[in-house]
mmCIF file of C-alpha atoms in Angstrom:
data_model
loop_
_atom_site.group_PDB
_atom_site.id
_atom_site.type_symbol
_atom_site.label_atom_id
_atom_site.label_comp_id
_atom_site.label_asym_id
_atom_site.label_seq_id
_atom_site.Cartn_x
_atom_site.Cartn_y
_atom_site.Cartn_z
ATOM 1 C CA UNK A 121 36.213 -1.668 22.394
ATOM 2 C CA UNK A 122 38.731 -4.447 22.355
ATOM 3 C CA UNK A 123 38.072 -8.008 23.477
ATOM 4 C CA UNK A 124 41.037 -10.131 24.463
ATOM 5 C CA UNK A 125 41.470 -13.220 22.323
ATOM 6 C CA UNK A 126 41.686 -15.394 25.444
ATOM 7 C CA UNK A 127 38.071 -14.530 26.265
ATOM 8 C CA UNK A 128 36.637 -15.503 22.886
ATOM 9 C CA UNK A 129 34.862 -18.876 22.813
ATOM 10 C CA UNK A 130 36.188 -19.657 19.308
ATOM 11 C CA UNK A 131 38.868 -17.224 18.103
ATOM 12 C CA UNK A 132 39.247 -19.081 14.804
ATOM 13 C CA UNK A 133 35.838 -17.816 13.645
ATOM 14 C CA UNK A 134 37.197 -14.258 13.435
ATOM 15 C CA UNK A 135 40.128 -15.081 11.167
ATOM 16 C CA UNK A 136 38.173 -15.387 7.881
ATOM 17 C CA UNK A 137 36.553 -11.921 8.099
ATOM 18 C CA UNK A 138 39.918 -10.354 8.895
ATOM 19 C CA UNK A 139 41.611 -12.113 5.976
ATOM 20 C CA UNK A 140 38.837 -10.851 3.673
ATOM 21 C CA UNK A 141 39.263 -7.230 4.765
ATOM 22 C CA UNK A 142 43.050 -6.938 4.858
ATOM 23 C CA UNK A 143 45.250 -7.267 1.777
ATOM 24 C CA UNK A 144 47.326 -10.453 1.623
ATOM 25 C CA UNK A 145 50.400 -8.284 1.160
ATOM 26 C CA UNK A 146 49.989 -6.685 4.603
ATOM 27 C CA UNK A 147 49.214 -9.940 6.406
ATOM 28 C CA UNK A 148 52.100 -11.661 4.668
ATOM 29 C CA UNK A 149 54.516 -8.961 5.781
ATOM 30 C CA UNK A 150 53.193 -8.871 9.359
ATOM 31 C CA UNK A 151 53.418 -12.635 9.914
ATOM 32 C CA UNK A 152 56.345 -13.495 7.655
ATOM 33 C CA UNK A 153 54.363 -15.883 5.466
ATOM 34 C CA UNK A 154 54.278 -16.058 1.682
ATOM 35 C CA UNK A 155 50.870 -14.858 0.395
ATOM 36 C CA UNK A 156 49.860 -18.232 -1.023
ATOM 37 C CA UNK A 157 47.262 -19.477 1.455
ATOM 38 C CA UNK A 158 43.928 -20.690 0.092
ATOM 39 C CA UNK A 159 41.577 -19.944 2.986
ATOM 40 C CA UNK A 160 41.532 -19.121 6.692
ATOM 41 C CA UNK A 161 42.253 -22.703 7.797
ATOM 42 C CA UNK A 162 45.207 -22.965 5.429
ATOM 43 C CA UNK A 163 46.511 -19.624 6.729
ATOM 44 C CA UNK A 164 46.239 -20.782 10.350
ATOM 45 C CA UNK A 165 47.992 -24.076 9.558
ATOM 46 C CA UNK A 166 50.909 -22.287 7.903
ATOM 47 C CA UNK A 167 51.116 -19.769 10.731
ATOM 48 C CA UNK A 168 51.067 -22.538 13.359
ATOM 49 C CA UNK A 169 53.919 -24.347 11.633
ATOM 50 C CA UNK A 170 55.909 -21.113 11.307
ATOM 51 C CA UNK A 171 55.436 -20.259 14.987
ATOM 52 C CA UNK A 172 55.981 -23.829 16.181
ATOM 53 C CA UNK A 173 52.514 -24.144 17.697
ATOM 54 C CA UNK A 174 51.985 -27.818 17.084
ATOM 55 C CA UNK A 175 50.140 -30.499 19.001
ATOM 56 C CA UNK A 176 51.409 -33.979 19.612
ATOM 57 C CA UNK A 177 52.125 -35.705 16.320
ATOM 58 C CA UNK A 178 52.942 -32.447 14.532
ATOM 59 C CA UNK A 179 49.313 -31.399 14.028
ATOM 60 C CA UNK A 180 48.912 -27.564 13.897
ATOM 61 C CA UNK A 181 47.120 -26.096 16.930
ATOM 62 C CA UNK A 182 44.651 -23.797 15.180
ATOM 63 C CA UNK A 183 42.870 -22.603 18.314
ATOM 64 C CA UNK A 184 46.020 -21.342 20.020
ATOM 65 C CA UNK A 185 47.534 -19.803 16.906
ATOM 66 C CA UNK A 186 44.316 -17.840 16.232
#
């Protein structure tokens, strides 16, 4: 079954296992990011900046981008 991301207590905890299973090439193409992220947090930061999901002060909003 599918669980909506809005109902997850911490959606960021599911990003690392997904990044481990899927090739960087596919994720890069799907999200329009260069495949040069170091880990799941770095990926989320780059994705947040790309999508404009920033908090006050320009800090990436990792929870909402996940």
